[in-house]
Structures are given as structure tokens and as C-alpha cells.
Short mmCIF file of C-alpha atoms in Angstrom, two decimals:
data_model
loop_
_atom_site.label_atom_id
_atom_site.label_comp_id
_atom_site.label_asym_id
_atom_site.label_seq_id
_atom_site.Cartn_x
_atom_site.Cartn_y
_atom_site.Cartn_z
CA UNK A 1 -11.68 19.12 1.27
CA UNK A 2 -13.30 22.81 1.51
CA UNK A 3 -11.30 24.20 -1.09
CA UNK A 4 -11.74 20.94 -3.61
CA UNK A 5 -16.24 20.99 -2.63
CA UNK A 6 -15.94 24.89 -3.44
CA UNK A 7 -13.74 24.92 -6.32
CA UNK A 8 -15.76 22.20 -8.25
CA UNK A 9 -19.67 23.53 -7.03
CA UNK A 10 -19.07 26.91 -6.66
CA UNK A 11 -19.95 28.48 -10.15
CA UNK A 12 -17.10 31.64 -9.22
CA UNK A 13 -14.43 28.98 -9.37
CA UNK A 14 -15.20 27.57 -12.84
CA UNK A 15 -12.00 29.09 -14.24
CA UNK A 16 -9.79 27.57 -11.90
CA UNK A 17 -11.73 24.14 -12.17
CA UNK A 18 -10.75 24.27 -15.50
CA UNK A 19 -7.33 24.93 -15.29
CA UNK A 20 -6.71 21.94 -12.68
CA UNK A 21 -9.06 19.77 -15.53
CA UNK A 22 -6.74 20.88 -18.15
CA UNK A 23 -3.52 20.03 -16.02
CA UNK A 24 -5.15 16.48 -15.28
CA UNK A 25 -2.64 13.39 -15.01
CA UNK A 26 0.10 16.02 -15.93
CA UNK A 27 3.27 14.57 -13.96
CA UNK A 28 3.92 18.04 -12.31
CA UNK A 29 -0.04 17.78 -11.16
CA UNK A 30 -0.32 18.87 -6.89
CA UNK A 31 -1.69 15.42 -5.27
CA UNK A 32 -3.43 18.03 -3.05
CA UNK A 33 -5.46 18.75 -7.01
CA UNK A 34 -6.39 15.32 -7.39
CA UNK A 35 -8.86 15.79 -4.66
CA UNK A 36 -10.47 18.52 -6.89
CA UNK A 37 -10.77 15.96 -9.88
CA UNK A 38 -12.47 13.51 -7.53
CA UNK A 39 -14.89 15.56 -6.47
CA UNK A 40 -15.60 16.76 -10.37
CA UNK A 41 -15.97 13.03 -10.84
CA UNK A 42 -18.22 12.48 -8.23
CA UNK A 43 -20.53 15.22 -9.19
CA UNK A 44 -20.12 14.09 -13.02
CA UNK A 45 -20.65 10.55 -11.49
CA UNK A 46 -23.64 11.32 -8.83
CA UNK A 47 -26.24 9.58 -10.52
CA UNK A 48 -24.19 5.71 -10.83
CA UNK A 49 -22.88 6.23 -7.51
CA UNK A 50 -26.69 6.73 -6.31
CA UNK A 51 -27.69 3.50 -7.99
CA UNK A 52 -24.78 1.93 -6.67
CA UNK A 53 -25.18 2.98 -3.20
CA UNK A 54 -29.09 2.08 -3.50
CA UNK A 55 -29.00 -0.89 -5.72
CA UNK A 56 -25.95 -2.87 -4.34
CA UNK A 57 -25.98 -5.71 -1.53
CA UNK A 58 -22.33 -4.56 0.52
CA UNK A 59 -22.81 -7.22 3.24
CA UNK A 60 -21.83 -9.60 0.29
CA UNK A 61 -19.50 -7.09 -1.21
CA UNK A 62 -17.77 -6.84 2.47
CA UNK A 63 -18.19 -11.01 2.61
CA UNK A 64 -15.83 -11.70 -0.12
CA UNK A 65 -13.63 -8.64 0.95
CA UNK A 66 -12.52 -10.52 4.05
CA UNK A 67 -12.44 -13.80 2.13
CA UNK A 68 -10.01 -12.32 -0.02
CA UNK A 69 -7.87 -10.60 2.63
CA UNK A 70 -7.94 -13.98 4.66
CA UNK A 71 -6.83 -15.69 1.36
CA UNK A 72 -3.67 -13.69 1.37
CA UNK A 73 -2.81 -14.27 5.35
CA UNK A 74 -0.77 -16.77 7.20
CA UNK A 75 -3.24 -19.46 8.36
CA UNK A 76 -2.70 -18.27 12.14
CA UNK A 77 -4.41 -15.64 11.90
CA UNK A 78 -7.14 -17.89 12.38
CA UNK A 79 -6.02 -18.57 16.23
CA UNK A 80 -5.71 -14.75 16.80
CA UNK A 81 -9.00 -13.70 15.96
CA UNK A 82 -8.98 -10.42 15.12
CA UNK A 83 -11.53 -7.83 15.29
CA UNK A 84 -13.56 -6.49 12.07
CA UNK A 85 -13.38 -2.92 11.81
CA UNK A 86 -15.93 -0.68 10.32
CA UNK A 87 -15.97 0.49 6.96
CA UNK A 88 -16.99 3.51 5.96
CA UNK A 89 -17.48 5.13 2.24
CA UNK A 90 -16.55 8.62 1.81
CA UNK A 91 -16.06 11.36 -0.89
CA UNK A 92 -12.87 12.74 -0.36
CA UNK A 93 -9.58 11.92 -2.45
CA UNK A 94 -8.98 8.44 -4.59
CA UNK A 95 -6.95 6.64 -1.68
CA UNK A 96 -8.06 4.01 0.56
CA UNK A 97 -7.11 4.44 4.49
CA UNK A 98 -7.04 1.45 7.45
CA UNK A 99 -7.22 3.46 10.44
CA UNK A 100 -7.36 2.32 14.25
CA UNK A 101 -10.84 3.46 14.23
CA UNK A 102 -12.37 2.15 10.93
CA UNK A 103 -11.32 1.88 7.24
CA UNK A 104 -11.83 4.34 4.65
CA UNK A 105 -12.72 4.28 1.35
CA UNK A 106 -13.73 7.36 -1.41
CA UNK A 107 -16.59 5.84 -2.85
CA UNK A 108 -15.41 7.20 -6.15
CA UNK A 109 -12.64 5.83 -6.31
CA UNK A 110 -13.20 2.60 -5.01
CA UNK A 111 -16.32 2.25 -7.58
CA UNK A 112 -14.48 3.61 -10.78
CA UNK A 113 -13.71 0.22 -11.93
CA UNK A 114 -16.59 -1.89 -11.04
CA UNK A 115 -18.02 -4.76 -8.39
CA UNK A 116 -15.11 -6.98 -8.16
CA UNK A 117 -12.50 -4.78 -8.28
CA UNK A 118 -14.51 -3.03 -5.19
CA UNK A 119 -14.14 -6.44 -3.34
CA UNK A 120 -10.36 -6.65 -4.35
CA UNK A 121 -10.18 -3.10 -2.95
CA UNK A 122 -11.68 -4.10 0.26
CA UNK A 123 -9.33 -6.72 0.86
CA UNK A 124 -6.22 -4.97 0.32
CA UNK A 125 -7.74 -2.41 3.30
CA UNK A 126 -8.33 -5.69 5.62
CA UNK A 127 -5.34 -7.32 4.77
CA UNK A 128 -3.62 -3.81 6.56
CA UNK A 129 -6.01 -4.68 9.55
CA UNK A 130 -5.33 -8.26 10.58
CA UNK A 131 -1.55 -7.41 9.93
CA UNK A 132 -1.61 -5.70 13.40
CA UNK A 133 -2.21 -9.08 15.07
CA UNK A 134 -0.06 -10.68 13.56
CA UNK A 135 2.91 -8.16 14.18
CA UNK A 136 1.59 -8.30 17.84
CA UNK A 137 1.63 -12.39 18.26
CA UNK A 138 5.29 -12.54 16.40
CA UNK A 139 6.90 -9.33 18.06
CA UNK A 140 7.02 -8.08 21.70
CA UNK A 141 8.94 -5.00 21.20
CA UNK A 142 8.78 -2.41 18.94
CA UNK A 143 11.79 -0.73 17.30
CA UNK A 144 13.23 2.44 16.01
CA UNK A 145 15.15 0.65 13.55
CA UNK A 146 14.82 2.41 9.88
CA UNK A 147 15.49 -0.64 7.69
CA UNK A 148 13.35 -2.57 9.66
CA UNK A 149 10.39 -0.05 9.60
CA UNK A 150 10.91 0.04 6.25
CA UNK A 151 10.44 -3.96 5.26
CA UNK A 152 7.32 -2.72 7.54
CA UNK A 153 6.01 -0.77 4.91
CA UNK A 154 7.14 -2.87 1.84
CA UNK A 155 5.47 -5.73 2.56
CA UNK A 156 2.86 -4.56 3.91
CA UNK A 157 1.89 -2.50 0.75
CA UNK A 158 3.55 -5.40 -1.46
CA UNK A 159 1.66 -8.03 0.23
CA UNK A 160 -1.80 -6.85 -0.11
CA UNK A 161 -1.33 -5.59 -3.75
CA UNK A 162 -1.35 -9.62 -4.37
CA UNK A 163 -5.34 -9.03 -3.59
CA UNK A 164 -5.93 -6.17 -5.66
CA UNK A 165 -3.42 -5.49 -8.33
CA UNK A 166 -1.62 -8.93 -8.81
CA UNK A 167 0.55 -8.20 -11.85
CA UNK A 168 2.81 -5.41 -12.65
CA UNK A 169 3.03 -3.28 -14.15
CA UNK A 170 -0.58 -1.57 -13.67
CA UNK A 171 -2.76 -0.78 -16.60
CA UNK A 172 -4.36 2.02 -14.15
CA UNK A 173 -4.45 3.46 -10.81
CA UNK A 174 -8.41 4.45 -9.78
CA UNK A 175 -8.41 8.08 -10.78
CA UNK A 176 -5.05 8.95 -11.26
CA UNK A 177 -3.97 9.48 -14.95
CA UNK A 178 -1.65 7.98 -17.46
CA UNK A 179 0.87 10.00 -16.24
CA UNK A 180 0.70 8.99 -12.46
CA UNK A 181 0.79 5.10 -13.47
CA UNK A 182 3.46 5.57 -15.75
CA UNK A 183 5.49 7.10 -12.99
CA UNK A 184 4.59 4.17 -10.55
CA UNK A 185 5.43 1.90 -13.11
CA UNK A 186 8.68 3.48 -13.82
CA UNK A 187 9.20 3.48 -9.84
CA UNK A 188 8.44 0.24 -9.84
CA UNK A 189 11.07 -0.88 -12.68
CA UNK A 190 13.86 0.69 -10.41
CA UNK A 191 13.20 -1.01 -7.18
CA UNK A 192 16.98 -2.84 -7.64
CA UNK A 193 18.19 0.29 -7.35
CA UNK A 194 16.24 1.64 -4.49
CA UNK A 195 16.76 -2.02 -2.91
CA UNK A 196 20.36 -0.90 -3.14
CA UNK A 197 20.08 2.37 -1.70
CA UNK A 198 18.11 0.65 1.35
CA UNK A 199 20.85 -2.11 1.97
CA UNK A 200 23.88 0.60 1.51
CA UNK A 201 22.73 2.73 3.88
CA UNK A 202 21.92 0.41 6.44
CA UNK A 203 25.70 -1.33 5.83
CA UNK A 204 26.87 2.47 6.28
CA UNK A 205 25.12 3.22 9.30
CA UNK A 206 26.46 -0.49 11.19
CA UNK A 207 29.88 0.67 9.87
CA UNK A 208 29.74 4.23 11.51
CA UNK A 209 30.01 6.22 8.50
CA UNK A 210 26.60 7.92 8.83
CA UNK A 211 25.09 9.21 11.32
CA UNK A 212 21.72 7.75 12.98
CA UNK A 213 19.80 11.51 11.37
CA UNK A 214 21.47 10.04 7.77
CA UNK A 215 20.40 6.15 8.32
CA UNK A 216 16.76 7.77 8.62
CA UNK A 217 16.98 8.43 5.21
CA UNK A 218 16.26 4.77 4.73
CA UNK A 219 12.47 5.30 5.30
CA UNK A 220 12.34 7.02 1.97
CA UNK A 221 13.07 3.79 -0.35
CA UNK A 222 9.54 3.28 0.86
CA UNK A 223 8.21 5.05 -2.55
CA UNK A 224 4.62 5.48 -2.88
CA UNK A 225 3.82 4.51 0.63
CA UNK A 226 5.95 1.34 0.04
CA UNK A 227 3.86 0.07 -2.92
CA UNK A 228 5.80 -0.10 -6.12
CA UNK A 229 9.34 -1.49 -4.58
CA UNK A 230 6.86 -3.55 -2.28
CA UNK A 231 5.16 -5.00 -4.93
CA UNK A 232 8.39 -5.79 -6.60
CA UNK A 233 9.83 -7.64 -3.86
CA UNK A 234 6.38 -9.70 -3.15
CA UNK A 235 5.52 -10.41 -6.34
CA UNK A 236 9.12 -11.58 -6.84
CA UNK A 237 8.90 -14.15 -3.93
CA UNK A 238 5.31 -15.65 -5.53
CA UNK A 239 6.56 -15.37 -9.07
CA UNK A 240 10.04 -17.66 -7.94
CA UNK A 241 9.02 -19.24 -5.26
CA UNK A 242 5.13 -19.58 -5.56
CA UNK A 243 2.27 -17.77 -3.98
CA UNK A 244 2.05 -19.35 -0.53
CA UNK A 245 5.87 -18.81 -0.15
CA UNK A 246 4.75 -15.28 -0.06
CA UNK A 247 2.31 -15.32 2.04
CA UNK A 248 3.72 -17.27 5.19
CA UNK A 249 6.12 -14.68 5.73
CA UNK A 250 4.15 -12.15 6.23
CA UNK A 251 4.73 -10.16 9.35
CA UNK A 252 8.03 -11.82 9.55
CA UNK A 253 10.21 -9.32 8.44
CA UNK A 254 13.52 -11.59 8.93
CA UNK A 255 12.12 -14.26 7.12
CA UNK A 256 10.31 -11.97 4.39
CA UNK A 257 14.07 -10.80 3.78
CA UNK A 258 15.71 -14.24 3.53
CA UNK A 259 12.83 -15.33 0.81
CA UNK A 260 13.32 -12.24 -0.73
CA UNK A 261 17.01 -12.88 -1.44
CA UNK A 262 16.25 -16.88 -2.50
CA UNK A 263 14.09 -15.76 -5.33
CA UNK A 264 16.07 -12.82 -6.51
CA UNK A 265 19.28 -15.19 -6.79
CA UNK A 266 16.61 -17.16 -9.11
CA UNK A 267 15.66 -14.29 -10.94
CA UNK A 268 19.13 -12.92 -11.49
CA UNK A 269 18.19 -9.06 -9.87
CA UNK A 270 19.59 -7.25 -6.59
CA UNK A 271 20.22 -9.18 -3.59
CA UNK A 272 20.61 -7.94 -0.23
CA UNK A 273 24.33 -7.97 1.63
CA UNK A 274 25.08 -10.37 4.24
CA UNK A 275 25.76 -7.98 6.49
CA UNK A 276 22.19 -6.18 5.87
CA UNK A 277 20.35 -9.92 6.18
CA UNK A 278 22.10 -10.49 9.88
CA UNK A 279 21.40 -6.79 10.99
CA UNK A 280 17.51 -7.60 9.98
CA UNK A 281 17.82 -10.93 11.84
CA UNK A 282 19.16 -9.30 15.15
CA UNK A 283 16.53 -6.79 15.18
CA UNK A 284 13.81 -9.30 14.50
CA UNK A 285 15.45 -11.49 17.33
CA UNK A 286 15.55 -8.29 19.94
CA UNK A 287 11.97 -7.42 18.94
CA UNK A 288 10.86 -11.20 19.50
CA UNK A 289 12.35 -11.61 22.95
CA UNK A 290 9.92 -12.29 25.86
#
């Protein structure tokens, strides 16, 4: 954050700022830059994101957040009344972070593309949130398990991209360039194949031909924090199955699986082995157990 504050406002720096400008949604770009090109924004930017900071009621903005997030949830989360976590806007890089202690959002990037999307945004954040209660009413154990920890991730990511992206593939991602979306589109496109990887190395590991350091691997078909190949999958269930199909197995990573494979046998893409289905279903049965 240093570096990206001095490179942008320190006038010494101006000939690497515009180097990094010049590289700018290049596909080789350093993520680590993309911090610098926020805060170039944000100074570019200052005076709208004063008037929006000034000029904007968030109470309402946060309102239809949750509505949205609670839109998108199984309707127990109702009974398990979960607690609203603090939100706090920040200038730092174009993600979005739900931490134990508060949720974070640049207020760049979570103001580049205008009111609603802001309240789409904030949804997707809570939606992360309440998922700990519900992981915590369904499960009583956690597990190591790398496939399972990975279904984690995809539907998390998948799930509350309903609220804020809701078709793919994207036209844009916040700040990120054309370069960066076309890359998470093209991720996205390939998600049989990374499905693939995920079930084959899981059927490896149960057969003993990898070791437990090589099944580990599996955490890495979560691409892009578990968005794009999330998205797939989700979007998949509501797009064969409908919407609410989607959404009641959330947080139920056996049954998220099982839906999963229904509408992909519809849709005529990858579907996962038996063998990778009843390992899932064991683990969710182990982690269930009083």
C-alpha cells in the first residue's frame, strides 16, 4: 500500500507510474500493480468519490445489500440469526474482503460502476458472512479433506456471483482491464476441464496412487479464488434446474454436488464420477455427525 500511495503522489516516481499505466490490463500485468492503478484512479477520481461519500444515503445502500444477500440464502437462515458485521470502505486494491472482524470494500472499486451495482457488491460480501452459520448449523466437524474444501470455495464464490454478476461471461471486472476479464472468461469456459482435474485427482488419491501432499493439489481447481469454475457450476444448477434449486443447497456441499451432476447430464457437459459423488457424501456424513 506504501509503495502504490508513493509511486502514484510522489512526483519522483512519475516515470515508473507511467510505465505500470502503460502496462495496464496487459495479461503479464503484477496483481501487486493493480493496486498502483487504483490508487491513480482514486486520485483521478477524488472529486466523485467525495460527492459520493457526502451525497449518498448508505444505510439504504447497506438495506438492500442484505436484502439481496438474504434473497440468495436458504430460508433457514432466518432461524439462525446471524450477526451483521461492519462494513468498512477503504482505498486499497479493487477486491472486496469478508473478514471475521468486518467486511471490506475499496471504495473505488466498489463505486466504478455506479449505485446498484454498489448494492449488488454488498451482497455478494454478506452472502460470504451468513454462509458461516449456515456451515455451522449443517456441519459439526471440520475437515482436512481437499475436494471437499474445494466445493467450499466454489460455491461459495459461485453462489454469491448470482447477486452480483448473474450471467457469464462478464462484460467487466471493476478495475481490472480487458485483458484480466478475458482471462476469467477464458477460465471460466474451461471449468469441464478443471472439473475433471478436481474429480481425477480425488479418484487417484481414494485409489492410492497419489500421495495425500499430491491430492492437495486439488485446492488449485479453485481458480480465481473459486469464482469462474464456481460460477460455472452455480449458474449451471439455476440455468437447468432453476434459481431456487441453487440456492437450497447452499452450504450443503453433498447435495450442491448431486444437483450439480443432475443439471450437467441436462446440459450435456462434465459430470462428476461415482466414485467422487460417494467420497463427497462420506465426508459430508463424517462432518455432520453429532
Amino acid at each position: 500500500m506504501r509503495d502504490a500511495f508513493q509511486t502514484v503522489f510522489d512526483a519522483k516516481q512519475k516515470t515508473r507510474l507511467d510505465s505500470i499505466l502503460t502496462e495496464y490490463a496487459h495479461p503479464k500485468t503484477d496483481f501487486d500493480q493493480f493496486t498502483v492503478i487504483n490508487m491513480y484512479q482514486i486520485n483521478e477520481r477524488i472529486n466523485e468519490l467525495e460527492t459520493l461519500i457526502c451525497h449518498n444515503d448508505f444505510n439504504e445502500i447497506m438495506r438492500k445489500g442484505h436484502a439481496k444477500a438474504l434473497q440468495h440464502l436458504p430460508t433457514r437462515i432466518h432461524q439462525l440469526k446471524p450477526t451483521f458485521k461492519k462494513f468498512y470502505f477503504l482505498a486499497w486494491d479493487f477486491e472486496c474482503r469478508a473478514w471475521s472482524n468486518g467486511i471490506y470494500l475499496d471504495i473505488n472499486g466498489a463505486s466504478l460502476n455506479g449505485r446498484e451495482d454498489m448494492i449488488n457488491l454488498i451482497g455478494h460480501e454478506l452472502h460470504h458472512h451468513y454462509m458461516g452459520a449456515l456451515i455451522q448449523d449443517r456441519y459439526h466437524h471440520d475437515t482436512k479433506d481437499a475436494a471437499v474444501i474445494t466445493l467450499y470455495y466454489l460455491q461459495q464464490e459461485g453462489t454469491a456471483d448470482l447477486i452480483n454478476k448473474q450471467k457469464m461471461p462478464v462484460d467487466n471486472l471493476g478495475g481490472y482491464g480487458p485483458e484480466i476479464v478475458k482471462m476469467y472468461n477464458d477460465d471460466y469456459f474451461s471449468s469441464p476441464e478443471v472439473l475433471k482435474q478436481l474429480d481425477e485427482l480425488t479418484t487417484s488419491y481414494l485409489a492410492g496412487q497419489i500421495s495425500e501432499k499430491e491430492y492437495e493439489k486439488v485446492k488449485q481447481c479453485a481458480h480465481f479464488g473459486g469464482h469462474t469454475t464456481g460460477s460455472y457450476m452455480v449458474f449451471l444448477i439455476r440455468d437447468q434446474l432453476g434459481l431456487q434449486a441453487a440456492i437450497d443447497c447452499f452450504a450443503d456441499f453433498s447435495a450442491f454436488v448431486h444437483r450439480y451432476n443432475e443439471a450437467a447430464r441436462k446440459a450435456g457437459t462434465y459430470v462428476f464420477s461415482d466414485t467422487f459423488v460417494k467420497h463427497v457424501d462420506n465426508v459430508c456424513q463424517t462432518m455432520e455427525q453429532e
